[in-house]
Each structure stands twice: as structure tokens, then as C-alpha cells.
Amino acid sequence: MSVDRNKKQGYRDNHPARVYVALDIESTGGGEADQGEIIEVAAIRFRLEEGSVARVLERWQTLVRPRNPIPYKISHLTGIRQTDVEHAPTFSEIRDKLQQFLGNFPLVGHSIESDFAFLSRQEFRVSNIPLDTYELATLILPQMGNYSLVAVANALEIQANGEAHRALADTYMAMNVFAALLGKLEELPRKVINEVNRIASNLQEWPLRRLFEEASEILARQERNSGGLGSLGALLKQQLSEKQGSDNDLIFLVSEDKPQPLQPRPDFKFPYSELNERVASASLPIRAILDSNQHMLLEMPGNDHTRAMGLLAPAIEVAVQSGQSVVIAANSETQRDRMLNKAIPELQKLLATQETPDDNFIATKEKRRRRSEEKPTFIANTVKHQNSYICLRRWENFRNMEGLTSDELKLLIKVLLWLPNTTNGDGAELRIMQQERLWSRINTQKGLCLASHCQYNQRHQCFYFKARDRAEASHIIVTDQALVLADAAGQAGTLPHFDYTLIDDAHHLEDEAGRQFGSAITPNTLFDFLDWIYRPVTWKTEGGSSGFLSTFFRYFGDDTSTEIKEPINSKLSAAISHIEICRSSTDNLLRDLTELVNQINQDSGQGDGRIRLDGKFYSSPEWGSIAGTWEVFKQDWEELYYHLRDLRDEAHNFKGALLNTEEMMLDLNYYINQANYLLNRLSPAFDGSDNAQVHWMALHPRTQLVGIFSAPLQVDSGLRHMLFNHKKSVVLASPTMTTDGDFKFLRNRLGLHEAKELRLHPERDYAATTLLYLPNDMPEPSQPGYQKSIDQHIIDMVKGCEGRMLALFTSNSSLRMTYKAVQRPLEQQNILVLGMGLDGTRRSVLNRFKNTPHALLLSTLGHWDNPELFNDEENSALSFSVLAITKLPFDPPSDPVFAARIESRQYNDPFLQYSLPRTILRFKQAYERLLEAMPGRGVVVVLDSRLTRRAYGPTFLNSLPALRTKHDTLTHLVPELRNWLELS
């Protein structure tokens, strides 16, 4: 235990005391208070002085002896070993000292509530105000993707002070982060801070409220002391806002001129000769396909960046020559961002070089740089679904609404601080808890856009229309598959007209089409919709209400007569009363459905909670017991539709005497149409009227609330009629599109019958570097002893390869069983065992695996095809020597869509014609990505003997890249592994 004091003269001045205590706790349970014990505590008492400089007053730290031994994993992370704490005090022995040090000062920490939880478990009462630097960072630095303490410190250019994952070092870092964040807070314009304080006046229990109040006082004092100048940064922002906005415009929106339309350049030629051979081998055939207005299937194994370059080059040439946009769709945000931030800048630089004469190398080098930055040969942008962008009209209405919850008020504050800094208005930039629910209150939605009647659009400030304008003026539009499909279905609204699209990772297209052409109705969907219309305030003693109908009076003018108000108010009251009836029947239906799903799962022993809604279900006694509840729900929602329609019609009768009638009618029509949409989506699920869709119920894994879902039985006709038949050319590309060397399966599933095919071979000769080991005496997954054999041989292999191994599972339950079985014996050998979903966030688990020489990573199927795991330039490569695949990833029979397709009589042999090729593609995609991640010699072990014993084994193996293959016994596995890896 140690105490340092800093009592330098002059740390007190005439300013009010701003003394805080920074706190951090290290434990044996990571961040989970119910799974660990405290092993180290550090606290720093500090004062914030002028300029938000932290002056340390006193610090205190101590190790703490836990009741149970420190796990190897925690020692590896923190450096605290069992021998370090053997003579340390117990928590009860430091309790009084800690209480004395904390006093009643506000406590600062990163995710400080986690520290409070650990203290609470020790029955240590903390009544201090918690000031969370994590939450504060999400407000002050709203566009960061990663809010770990280290990431925030790096963004603020704060250097680490000591060892990572040690309490004192993290306490120093949290203190400095807190001071820097407050410095940025005090640079905000007074208007913004005042508006935050106005909103926060309804958040009496919000700890960060006091920081904005203090900032307001500090700025006022600075203005008094400096004759009204205040903070220079705040003053400049304030002046900017007053020039650009009206008195009530707190968000400093910059008007943006509409970009110039694209102009064709028929003479433009892309310099394909400057591309490497692999890129050109894809680009030139794609260019020929686009020229001939045909469709194409392209299998191009290997690096994602290489494939992106191959797609972009011909797309750029077509777009620049024609003056029309070409759309490129990635499968993930990671791939999209890599294309925008790496591949596209490389090609812009290449073209700038080609288009600049080289008569004076030194002069033209600078010209080329300026040209690529100022006026690139082609313009590229990204665009998202309409729902991704904030609607400033809805935001303004929401900001002025009464009766908001604490989460909604915090959303207002977060958005208020974000809007001055965003150029795109994309909600993905925000870290919002309950993101979908809250964001849907203020985002742009089809049917809720005033378009030309909206003041923000008229001032060219609307983020949605600015995104559309940028897209129309872009040669290359980089987006995702979901948006292309939503656009094809008429649900997106952001893409301009386009004739050519290139879709990467197209082996995912069928599943994505199922999501886009299906539906998901959750409790939040239904209750949030009702709340948008009208919600009584039950959490305040003074009562009140919120929602569209609660503010309907704003459409009445001062001179609106009683004769007009009375009939409208009558319809308004009837609609409000019926909303409460709908809320009750919705609650009854969802409660009964949840109980039904739980009962069926319990009776059947089914673990995934999905219940298919088919003929068998409708004839079951279980459905018969709640069919009446559904009928009541259906009738109530039908009546809601009519009540809202009656209100609209009555208001329309007096349209000339009301205010803002365009907005009123737009919103009313939206709610009417949405009530009808929700009912039409639910009705087929419970009356069996739509055989083209598969319907099912499922429980959310965390909340255990029931949702009702649907997906098309087949997507081929939808893709053909909505996408392929409407485009001149669609190129579908992927590293994995064939099974047993044939495109037939994917071609049929997607309905792309008239398409050219191109299959490129892998770049690497895997047979020279990689051994595929197939044990022939492994129990099959359905046989006794399989799980025990998996566990034992994973232990043996990890020891044999000295701890650079990745093991993949097809379910979380099997991963957890192996994790539990192998952790202790391997950690006794100083080999770190990490489990995805068990040892922290995906990012933290990957970083620990990458930076630990002797480690085993257990992962699941959901991570197999994740591009974030590969080609990661920010961290060291995900390198390993041994890949163990425990089971072939067949779809579970309980999957409703899979089961319905198997039963659809579309196939003579559903297993060979659907289940097997689907499994091969899923396996092959992950398999090839992981082979790419092996930098040198490696071994792949498939611990599923069906691959060698079943008749489909050769088809499976013929679909994979050729490796050096060995069939042998489990006894010889480890010696062969060590011999191949050249381990002594």
C-alpha cells in the first residue's frame, strides 16, 4: 500500500474548488463484477485548474489479496501474479482507508459503474457522484468507433503513464482523459451548453449534468473577466452559428451547394497495363461484360483488396466514359470502408499520374499530388439507407416535445453535441444505447419526408438530400448489398438511377435478400409505433403525455374557431383512447406468445427458441389456446387504423383553417399506412395465407422477448424481377461461388440463369505450405465420445504446436463446453485460452490473441466469414500455425427457412441439391480466408470424420483449394503436425 502527496504551493486560487478522485480497480473477473474479486485498487485525488489542467493532490494504491487464486488469464493480462498478492491486505483491511480517501468527492473512471459494482459486491457503500469518462467521451467525441480508455486517450493525444491494465496507470489515464474532455466541453458554444442544461434540467439524476452546469459558469466568468470575449474557440463557433442559422438554430448546419452533374468523357481509357497481373485478370473480363450489357459470375479467391481493385477499375472506366454512376456493393461495413479508404485512393493516385505529362518529373510530381487531391479523375462516395440519416424536422419536433424519458433526453443531448461536427448526418457515427429504438424517433423515413416543403431541404441543409445529391454526382457509389436490394424493392430512396452494379461477396446475396424481402416485428416495433402516436407519462408525478397526437393542438391557430376544434378534438380523443386499448391487446398477445414459445421449447428440448408458423402449428392445441388473443389484437389494430383515418379526414375537411397542413397530413398518412403495414405483416404469420413466405417466432437471446419474422421461401424470382431484369449488367463476385468446380448451385439459388462465368484460381500454392490432416478414427458428431475426443485432441494439438492455434465451432454451446474443458490444463502449461464472446469484446480478444505468442483462440461459425479478422493493417496479422475445424457447418434442422426449403419439393434430393452445396460454400469461404491468414507453413485439421466416411466427402474436398492431404489416425496427429511445422 502506498500514498503519495503533492502539496505544491499555489494549487489553491480564487476559483471554486474542482476536486475529484479518479478510481480504477483490477479484478479476477475482468469487467464482470459477479465473476471476480478485487486484486488491486488505485485512486488519485486531483484538482482541475484553469485550462482544465489536472493537478495531482494525493494518490493511493494497493494490491488486494483475493479469496481464490488469480487465474492465469488475469495474470497474463495485468501482470499481477499470485505471489504478488500472497502478503497483500484483504479488502476488509483496506476498507476504511479507501473510504477515507474517496471522501465525498465525485469519482472519475472509465465505465465507473463497473468499479462501483465490484465495490458493492464487497458491501462497500459508495454514495459519491460517478463521472464516467466513457459516457463523457461518447458526448464530446461523438464520431469515434472505439471508446476504450486507450482509444480515447490516443484521440486526445494523451500518453500512457505506466503499465496497461494496472490500476494506477489506468487511473492516471482516466484523470487526464477527464481533464482533456472537460477542456473540449468548455470550448463548446454557449448556445449549445445552455441548451444541454435546459434539457438536462429534466435529468436530475444524471451525474454528467453538473459538468455542463460548471462549464456554463466558467464561460460566464471568463466573459466577465475578459470583457465578454470568453473562450476564443467558443466565441468563433458562436459567431459562426449566428451567421448561418436562425435564433433557434443550435446546430450550425452548413448549407451545401448542389454538386455539378457528371459529364461523359468518351475518350477516357483506364490504364489496365499499370495494374498487377492478378487484378487485370479480373478487370479486363469484367470490362468486356459491362460493354456487352451482360451479367457475370466471378469467383476470385484471395485478398479482398485485390478483388476490390479488380472490380473498381472497369467500373471507373464505364462511369467516367458514360457520365453515369456505377454502384459497387460490399457485404460489410469493413469491406466498404477499406474500399473507400484504400483501394479508391490508390486508383485516384494512379490515374492522376497517368493524366499528368512527365516532361518535368519534379514539377509534375507535385502537380500529380495536387491533382489527385483537388480534382480526381473520378469521384467516389458512399451512401446508405434513408433510415441512416437524421431528419432535422423530426429532430426539431422531438426536441420540443414534452414528456420524454431519461434515455430520450440523453439522446437529445448526444445528438445536439454531434450535429455541429458531422458532415454526413449518419447515425452510425453515434454510440447510442438502444440504438434502433431511439434513432427511429429522429431518423429520415420513407413517408415522413416533406421534401420540397421542408425548410432544411430548402436551405440545402438536409443530410438525406445532400447524400442523394452527392451520390448523383459520383462516378462510383460504394454501398452494401442491403441497400442495393432495398433500392430494388423500392424501400431505400438514396441511390440514383444506375444501370451497372458490381456486388462483392455475392455468396451472401441469397441470405441478404431473405432479410430485405422479409420482415421482423418485435415488441419494440409495436410499442414504439404506439408511443410515437401517443404515450401517457406515467413516470412523473405530474403526469402528461408525449407523441404526435399529444401535440396536435399546434395545428390550431389563435383564431381557429370552436366549430372547427370540436369535431377534430372528438376524433382526436377517440384515437387516443383506442391507442391504450391497442397497447393492452398488444401486451396480451406478446405475453401469450412468449409463454407459448417457452412451453414448446421446454417440451421439445429445443434450445434455439425458433418456432415455425406452419400448418402443423396452426392445427396444434397450443395455438388454439391463444388464437382468441390474436383475434382481439387484430380487431383492435384494425380499429386503430380507422380511428386515425377518421382524424385525418376530419382535419382535411378544415384544411384551410389549420396551420402547417402539409406536415400534419404527411404525418397522419404515415401513421395510417404504418398501422396497416404492421397488421398486414403479422396477419399472414397467424392465418397461414402467404405460402411464398416462411414465418416463425423466436425469443431474443438477451431479453427473451418474442419476435415474429418472415423470409421468402425462394429469392430467385424476386432478384430476377427486381434486380437482374432492370439492370444492363450485374457482376456478382466472391472468393467462393462454386461447388465441385461448378457455379450451378448459386446460379439457381439467385435466379441468374443467363450469365457468363469466370473462375480464377487461388494466387498461392497452398499445397506447398499447408497440410490438411483428416483423422479417420474420430467419432462422428452424433456418436458417444465425440465431445470428449474434441477436447482432448485440441489440448494435444495446442501443446504440440506450442500455442498458435485457432479452433472453430458451429455453436456457442459446443464452444463453451470445450472452453471449460481445456482452459485449466492449457493454462497450467502457460498457454492462454481465449473464447469469442467469453473473454471480452471481439476487438479485445483478437488483439490479445495477435499479441500473445502462446495462445488458443476458440471461435464460432459467426466469425468464420468476418472480413474484420483479415487484412487488418492496424494490428499485427491474425497469424496461427494450426486451424482445427471441429464440425462441418450444416444448417440446423430447426432453422425455419432451411426446413421450409428442404420440404418445398423443389429438389429431388434436398440434401445433395441444397443442404450440401450450401454447407460447402459456407465452409469454403471461411476455409480460404483462414488459409490466407497463415503466413507460412500451417496445418488444417478437420475433426469431423463424416468428411472421410460419407459419400459426399469427395464432393466436399474437390470444392476446396488443393492442399497436401493426409488421412491417418488420431495417434499420429501431433507427430505429423510437429513434423510439418518443423518443430523440434
PDB file of N, CA and C in Angstrom, residues 434-495:
ATOM      1  N   GLN A 434     -29.600   1.336 -26.907  1.00  0.00           N
ATOM      2  CA  GLN A 434     -30.903   1.050 -27.505  1.00  0.00           C
ATOM      3  C   GLN A 434     -31.001   1.747 -28.864  1.00  0.00           C
ATOM      4  N   GLN A 435     -29.947   1.593 -29.662  1.00  0.00           N
ATOM      5  CA  GLN A 435     -29.763   2.413 -30.860  1.00  0.00           C
ATOM      6  C   GLN A 435     -30.984   2.432 -31.766  1.00  0.00           C
ATOM      7  N   GLU A 436     -31.498   1.260 -32.139  1.00  0.00           N
ATOM      8  CA  GLU A 436     -32.579   1.248 -33.110  1.00  0.00           C
ATOM      9  C   GLU A 436     -33.810   1.957 -32.589  1.00  0.00           C
ATOM     10  N   ARG A 437     -34.148   1.702 -31.329  1.00  0.00           N
ATOM     11  CA  ARG A 437     -35.373   2.285 -30.777  1.00  0.00           C
ATOM     12  C   ARG A 437     -35.286   3.805 -30.746  1.00  0.00           C
ATOM     13  N   LEU A 438     -34.193   4.332 -30.233  1.00  0.00           N
ATOM     14  CA  LEU A 438     -34.088   5.770 -30.068  1.00  0.00           C
ATOM     15  C   LEU A 438     -33.853   6.475 -31.403  1.00  0.00           C
ATOM     16  N   TRP A 439     -32.983   5.905 -32.228  1.00  0.00           N
ATOM     17  CA  TRP A 439     -32.681   6.543 -33.503  1.00  0.00           C
ATOM     18  C   TRP A 439     -33.931   6.641 -34.374  1.00  0.00           C
ATOM     19  N   SER A 440     -34.824   5.674 -34.268  1.00  0.00           N
ATOM     20  CA  SER A 440     -36.019   5.686 -35.114  1.00  0.00           C
ATOM     21  C   SER A 440     -36.960   6.829 -34.769  1.00  0.00           C
ATOM     22  N   ARG A 441     -36.733   7.514 -33.650  1.00  0.00           N
ATOM     23  CA  ARG A 441     -37.557   8.680 -33.321  1.00  0.00           C
ATOM     24  C   ARG A 441     -37.168   9.909 -34.133  1.00  0.00           C
ATOM     25  N   ILE A 442     -35.950   9.932 -34.680  1.00  0.00           N
ATOM     26  CA  ILE A 442     -35.464  11.163 -35.317  1.00  0.00           C
ATOM     27  C   ILE A 442     -34.839  10.928 -36.679  1.00  0.00           C
ATOM     28  N   ASN A 443     -34.885   9.698 -37.188  1.00  0.00           N
ATOM     29  CA  ASN A 443     -34.225   9.462 -38.477  1.00  0.00           C
ATOM     30  C   ASN A 443     -35.161   9.774 -39.637  1.00  0.00           C
ATOM     31  N   THR A 444     -34.577   9.821 -40.822  1.00  0.00           N
ATOM     32  CA  THR A 444     -35.367  10.013 -42.037  1.00  0.00           C
ATOM     33  C   THR A 444     -36.059   8.704 -42.374  1.00  0.00           C
ATOM     34  N   GLN A 445     -37.339   8.784 -42.672  1.00  0.00           N
ATOM     35  CA  GLN A 445     -38.080   7.576 -43.009  1.00  0.00           C
ATOM     36  C   GLN A 445     -38.954   7.823 -44.226  1.00  0.00           C
ATOM     37  N   LYS A 446     -39.070   6.782 -45.032  1.00  0.00           N
ATOM     38  CA  LYS A 446     -39.944   6.880 -46.186  1.00  0.00           C
ATOM     39  C   LYS A 446     -41.367   7.139 -45.710  1.00  0.00           C
ATOM     40  N   GLY A 447     -41.998   8.152 -46.263  1.00  0.00           N
ATOM     41  CA  GLY A 447     -43.348   8.513 -45.852  1.00  0.00           C
ATOM     42  C   GLY A 447     -43.395   9.623 -44.833  1.00  0.00           C
ATOM     43  N   LEU A 448     -42.233  10.008 -44.283  1.00  0.00           N
ATOM     44  CA  LEU A 448     -42.197  11.087 -43.297  1.00  0.00           C
ATOM     45  C   LEU A 448     -41.333  12.260 -43.760  1.00  0.00           C
ATOM     46  N   CYS A 449     -41.047  12.301 -45.051  1.00  0.00           N
ATOM     47  CA  CYS A 449     -40.182  13.355 -45.576  1.00  0.00           C
ATOM     48  C   CYS A 449     -41.025  14.390 -46.306  1.00  0.00           C
ATOM     49  N   LEU A 450     -40.903  15.649 -45.872  1.00  0.00           N
ATOM     50  CA  LEU A 450     -41.641  16.745 -46.502  1.00  0.00           C
ATOM     51  C   LEU A 450     -41.032  17.179 -47.835  1.00  0.00           C
ATOM     52  N   ALA A 451     -39.831  16.729 -48.097  1.00  0.00           N
ATOM     53  CA  ALA A 451     -39.134  17.016 -49.354  1.00  0.00           C
ATOM     54  C   ALA A 451     -39.100  18.518 -49.629  1.00  0.00           C
ATOM     55  N   SER A 452     -39.684  18.948 -50.733  1.00  0.00           N
ATOM     56  CA  SER A 452     -39.564  20.348 -51.152  1.00  0.00           C
ATOM     57  C   SER A 452     -40.218  21.321 -50.177  1.00  0.00           C
ATOM     58  N   HIS A 453     -41.115  20.831 -49.295  1.00  0.00           N
ATOM     59  CA  HIS A 453     -41.775  21.712 -48.338  1.00  0.00           C
ATOM     60  C   HIS A 453     -40.962  21.880 -47.046  1.00  0.00           C
ATOM     61  N   CYS A 454     -39.856  21.156 -46.928  1.00  0.00           N
ATOM     62  CA  CYS A 454     -39.072  21.173 -45.686  1.00  0.00           C
ATOM     63  C   CYS A 454     -38.083  22.340 -45.707  1.00  0.00           C
ATOM     64  N   GLN A 455     -38.052  23.120 -44.631  1.00  0.00           N
ATOM     65  CA  GLN A 455     -37.167  24.282 -44.578  1.00  0.00           C
ATOM     66  C   GLN A 455     -35.702  23.871 -44.648  1.00  0.00           C
ATOM     67  N   TYR A 456     -35.352  22.717 -44.085  1.00  0.00           N
ATOM     68  CA  TYR A 456     -33.951  22.291 -44.104  1.00  0.00           C
ATOM     69  C   TYR A 456     -33.532  21.896 -45.518  1.00  0.00           C
ATOM     70  N   ASN A 457     -34.432  21.300 -46.267  1.00  0.00           N
ATOM     71  CA  ASN A 457     -34.120  20.962 -47.657  1.00  0.00           C
ATOM     72  C   ASN A 457     -34.046  22.232 -48.504  1.00  0.00           C
ATOM     73  N   GLN A 458     -34.935  23.167 -48.232  1.00  0.00           N
ATOM     74  CA  GLN A 458     -34.913  24.428 -48.970  1.00  0.00           C
ATOM     75  C   GLN A 458     -33.610  25.179 -48.753  1.00  0.00           C
ATOM     76  N   ARG A 459     -33.022  25.034 -47.533  1.00  0.00           N
ATOM     77  CA  ARG A 459     -31.761  25.717 -47.222  1.00  0.00           C
ATOM     78  C   ARG A 459     -30.544  24.838 -47.571  1.00  0.00           C
ATOM     79  N   HIS A 460     -30.798  23.706 -48.230  1.00  0.00           N
ATOM     80  CA  HIS A 460     -29.732  22.767 -48.622  1.00  0.00           C
ATOM     81  C   HIS A 460     -28.938  22.294 -47.402  1.00  0.00           C
ATOM     82  N   GLN A 461     -29.670  22.019 -46.308  1.00  0.00           N
ATOM     83  CA  GLN A 461     -29.035  21.530 -45.089  1.00  0.00           C
ATOM     84  C   GLN A 461     -29.444  20.093 -44.761  1.00  0.00           C
ATOM     85  N   CYS A 462     -30.416  19.559 -45.470  1.00  0.00           N
ATOM     86  CA  CYS A 462     -30.916  18.211 -45.179  1.00  0.00           C
ATOM     87  C   CYS A 462     -29.853  17.172 -45.521  1.00  0.00           C
ATOM     88  N   PHE A 463     -29.477  16.368 -44.540  1.00  0.00           N
ATOM     89  CA  PHE A 463     -28.417  15.379 -44.741  1.00  0.00           C
ATOM     90  C   PHE A 463     -28.835  14.319 -45.763  1.00  0.00           C
ATOM     91  N   TYR A 464     -30.083  13.923 -45.730  1.00  0.00           N
ATOM     92  CA  TYR A 464     -30.555  12.885 -46.654  1.00  0.00           C
ATOM     93  C   TYR A 464     -30.463  13.368 -48.100  1.00  0.00           C
ATOM     94  N   PHE A 465     -30.962  14.572 -48.376  1.00  0.00           N
ATOM     95  CA  PHE A 465     -30.917  15.075 -49.745  1.00  0.00           C
ATOM     96  C   PHE A 465     -29.497  15.426 -50.164  1.00  0.00           C
ATOM     97  N   LYS A 466     -28.665  15.839 -49.213  1.00  0.00           N
ATOM     98  CA  LYS A 466     -27.260  16.078 -49.561  1.00  0.00           C
ATOM     99  C   LYS A 466     -26.575  14.758 -49.946  1.00  0.00           C
ATOM    100  N   ALA A 467     -26.936  13.675 -49.243  1.00  0.00           N
ATOM    101  CA  ALA A 467     -26.372  12.368 -49.589  1.00  0.00           C
ATOM    102  C   ALA A 467     -26.833  11.938 -50.980  1.00  0.00           C
ATOM    103  N   ARG A 468     -28.097  12.177 -51.295  1.00  0.00           N
ATOM    104  CA  ARG A 468     -28.605  11.841 -52.623  1.00  0.00           C
ATOM    105  C   ARG A 468     -27.905  12.663 -53.706  1.00  0.00           C
ATOM    106  N   ASP A 469     -27.727  13.948 -53.435  1.00  0.00           N
ATOM    107  CA  ASP A 469     -27.061  14.810 -54.413  1.00  0.00           C
ATOM    108  C   ASP A 469     -25.620  14.367 -54.647  1.00  0.00           C
ATOM    109  N   ARG A 470     -24.922  14.026 -53.553  1.00  0.00           N
ATOM    110  CA  ARG A 470     -23.538  13.569 -53.707  1.00  0.00           C
ATOM    111  C   ARG A 470     -23.482  12.273 -54.513  1.00  0.00           C
ATOM    112  N   ALA A 471     -24.448  11.386 -54.259  1.00  0.00           N
ATOM    113  CA  ALA A 471     -24.475  10.120 -54.986  1.00  0.00           C
ATOM    114  C   ALA A 471     -24.699  10.352 -56.478  1.00  0.00           C
ATOM    115  N   GLU A 472     -25.613  11.246 -56.809  1.00  0.00           N
ATOM    116  CA  GLU A 472     -25.907  11.519 -58.221  1.00  0.00           C
ATOM    117  C   GLU A 472     -24.705  12.122 -58.937  1.00  0.00           C
ATOM    118  N   ALA A 473     -23.832  12.787 -58.186  1.00  0.00           N
ATOM    119  CA  ALA A 473     -22.656  13.428 -58.790  1.00  0.00           C
ATOM    120  C   ALA A 473     -21.402  12.579 -58.626  1.00  0.00           C
ATOM    121  N   SER A 474     -21.555  11.282 -58.347  1.00  0.00           N
ATOM    122  CA  SER A 474     -20.410  10.393 -58.135  1.00  0.00           C
ATOM    123  C   SER A 474     -20.333   9.359 -59.249  1.00  0.00           C
ATOM    124  N   HIS A 475     -19.112   9.136 -59.736  1.00  0.00           N
ATOM    125  CA  HIS A 475     -18.916   8.065 -60.712  1.00  0.00           C
ATOM    126  C   HIS A 475     -19.076   6.701 -60.044  1.00  0.00           C
ATOM    127  N   ILE A 476     -18.477   6.566 -58.861  1.00  0.00           N
ATOM    128  CA  ILE A 476     -18.515   5.302 -58.135  1.00  0.00           C
ATOM    129  C   ILE A 476     -19.272   5.515 -56.824  1.00  0.00           C
ATOM    130  N   ILE A 477     -20.311   4.720 -56.611  1.00  0.00           N
ATOM    131  CA  ILE A 477     -21.055   4.741 -55.351  1.00  0.00           C
ATOM    132  C   ILE A 477     -20.771   3.428 -54.645  1.00  0.00           C
ATOM    133  N   VAL A 478     -20.114   3.503 -53.493  1.00  0.00           N
ATOM    134  CA  VAL A 478     -19.787   2.314 -52.714  1.00  0.00           C
ATOM    135  C   VAL A 478     -20.830   2.177 -51.611  1.00  0.00           C
ATOM    136  N   THR A 479     -21.528   1.072 -51.607  1.00  0.00           N
ATOM    137  CA  THR A 479     -22.568   0.864 -50.605  1.00  0.00           C
ATOM    138  C   THR A 479     -22.553  -0.596 -50.178  1.00  0.00           C
ATOM    139  N   ASP A 480     -23.662  -1.103 -49.650  1.00  0.00           N
ATOM    140  CA  ASP A 480     -23.708  -2.501 -49.238  1.00  0.00           C
ATOM    141  C   ASP A 480     -24.833  -3.230 -49.962  1.00  0.00           C
ATOM    142  N   GLN A 481     -24.814  -4.548 -49.860  1.00  0.00           N
ATOM    143  CA  GLN A 481     -25.819  -5.361 -50.528  1.00  0.00           C
ATOM    144  C   GLN A 481     -27.222  -5.021 -50.059  1.00  0.00           C
ATOM    145  N   ALA A 482     -27.360  -4.732 -48.763  1.00  0.00           N
ATOM    146  CA  ALA A 482     -28.682  -4.437 -48.211  1.00  0.00           C
ATOM    147  C   ALA A 482     -29.318  -3.246 -48.913  1.00  0.00           C
ATOM    148  N   LEU A 483     -28.527  -2.202 -49.189  1.00  0.00           N
ATOM    149  CA  LEU A 483     -29.084  -1.020 -49.820  1.00  0.00           C
ATOM    150  C   LEU A 483     -29.463  -1.296 -51.274  1.00  0.00           C
ATOM    151  N   VAL A 484     -28.632  -2.038 -52.002  1.00  0.00           N
ATOM    152  CA  VAL A 484     -28.957  -2.366 -53.392  1.00  0.00           C
ATOM    153  C   VAL A 484     -30.269  -3.136 -53.456  1.00  0.00           C
ATOM    154  N   LEU A 485     -30.452  -4.078 -52.531  1.00  0.00           N
ATOM    155  CA  LEU A 485     -31.683  -4.879 -52.522  1.00  0.00           C
ATOM    156  C   LEU A 485     -32.876  -4.054 -52.069  1.00  0.00           C
ATOM    157  N   ALA A 486     -32.682  -3.209 -51.049  1.00  0.00           N
ATOM    158  CA  ALA A 486     -33.774  -2.341 -50.604  1.00  0.00           C
ATOM    159  C   ALA A 486     -34.166  -1.372 -51.715  1.00  0.00           C
ATOM    160  N   ASP A 487     -33.184  -0.879 -52.461  1.00  0.00           N
ATOM    161  CA  ASP A 487     -33.468   0.008 -53.585  1.00  0.00           C
ATOM    162  C   ASP A 487     -34.248  -0.733 -54.662  1.00  0.00           C
ATOM    163  N   ALA A 488     -33.860  -1.975 -54.922  1.00  0.00           N
ATOM    164  CA  ALA A 488     -34.567  -2.772 -55.924  1.00  0.00           C
ATOM    165  C   ALA A 488     -36.030  -2.982 -55.530  1.00  0.00           C
ATOM    166  N   ALA A 489     -36.267  -3.085 -54.201  1.00  0.00           N
ATOM    167  CA  ALA A 489     -37.631  -3.279 -53.709  1.00  0.00           C
ATOM    168  C   ALA A 489     -38.377  -1.968 -53.501  1.00  0.00           C
ATOM    169  N   GLY A 490     -37.714  -0.832 -53.821  1.00  0.00           N
ATOM    170  CA  GLY A 490     -38.354   0.467 -53.674  1.00  0.00           C
ATOM    171  C   GLY A 490     -38.424   0.973 -52.260  1.00  0.00           C
ATOM    172  N   GLN A 491     -37.502   0.497 -51.394  1.00  0.00           N
ATOM    173  CA  GLN A 491     -37.564   0.854 -49.975  1.00  0.00           C
ATOM    174  C   GLN A 491     -36.414   1.722 -49.495  1.00  0.00           C
ATOM    175  N   ALA A 492     -35.474   2.074 -50.365  1.00  0.00           N
ATOM    176  CA  ALA A 492     -34.256   2.754 -49.886  1.00  0.00           C
ATOM    177  C   ALA A 492     -34.296   4.260 -50.081  1.00  0.00           C
ATOM    178  N   GLY A 493     -34.435   4.694 -51.329  1.00  0.00           N
ATOM    179  CA  GLY A 493     -34.605   6.120 -51.587  1.00  0.00           C
ATOM    180  C   GLY A 493     -33.355   6.938 -51.752  1.00  0.00           C
ATOM    181  N   THR A 494     -32.162   6.372 -51.594  1.00  0.00           N
ATOM    182  CA  THR A 494     -30.955   7.199 -51.658  1.00  0.00           C
ATOM    183  C   THR A 494     -30.140   6.992 -52.921  1.00  0.00           C
ATOM    184  N   LEU A 495     -30.273   5.870 -53.592  1.00  0.00           N
ATOM    185  CA  LEU A 495     -29.472   5.623 -54.786  1.00  0.00           C
ATOM    186  C   LEU A 495     -30.090   6.316 -55.994  1.00  0.00           C
TER     187      LEU A 495
END
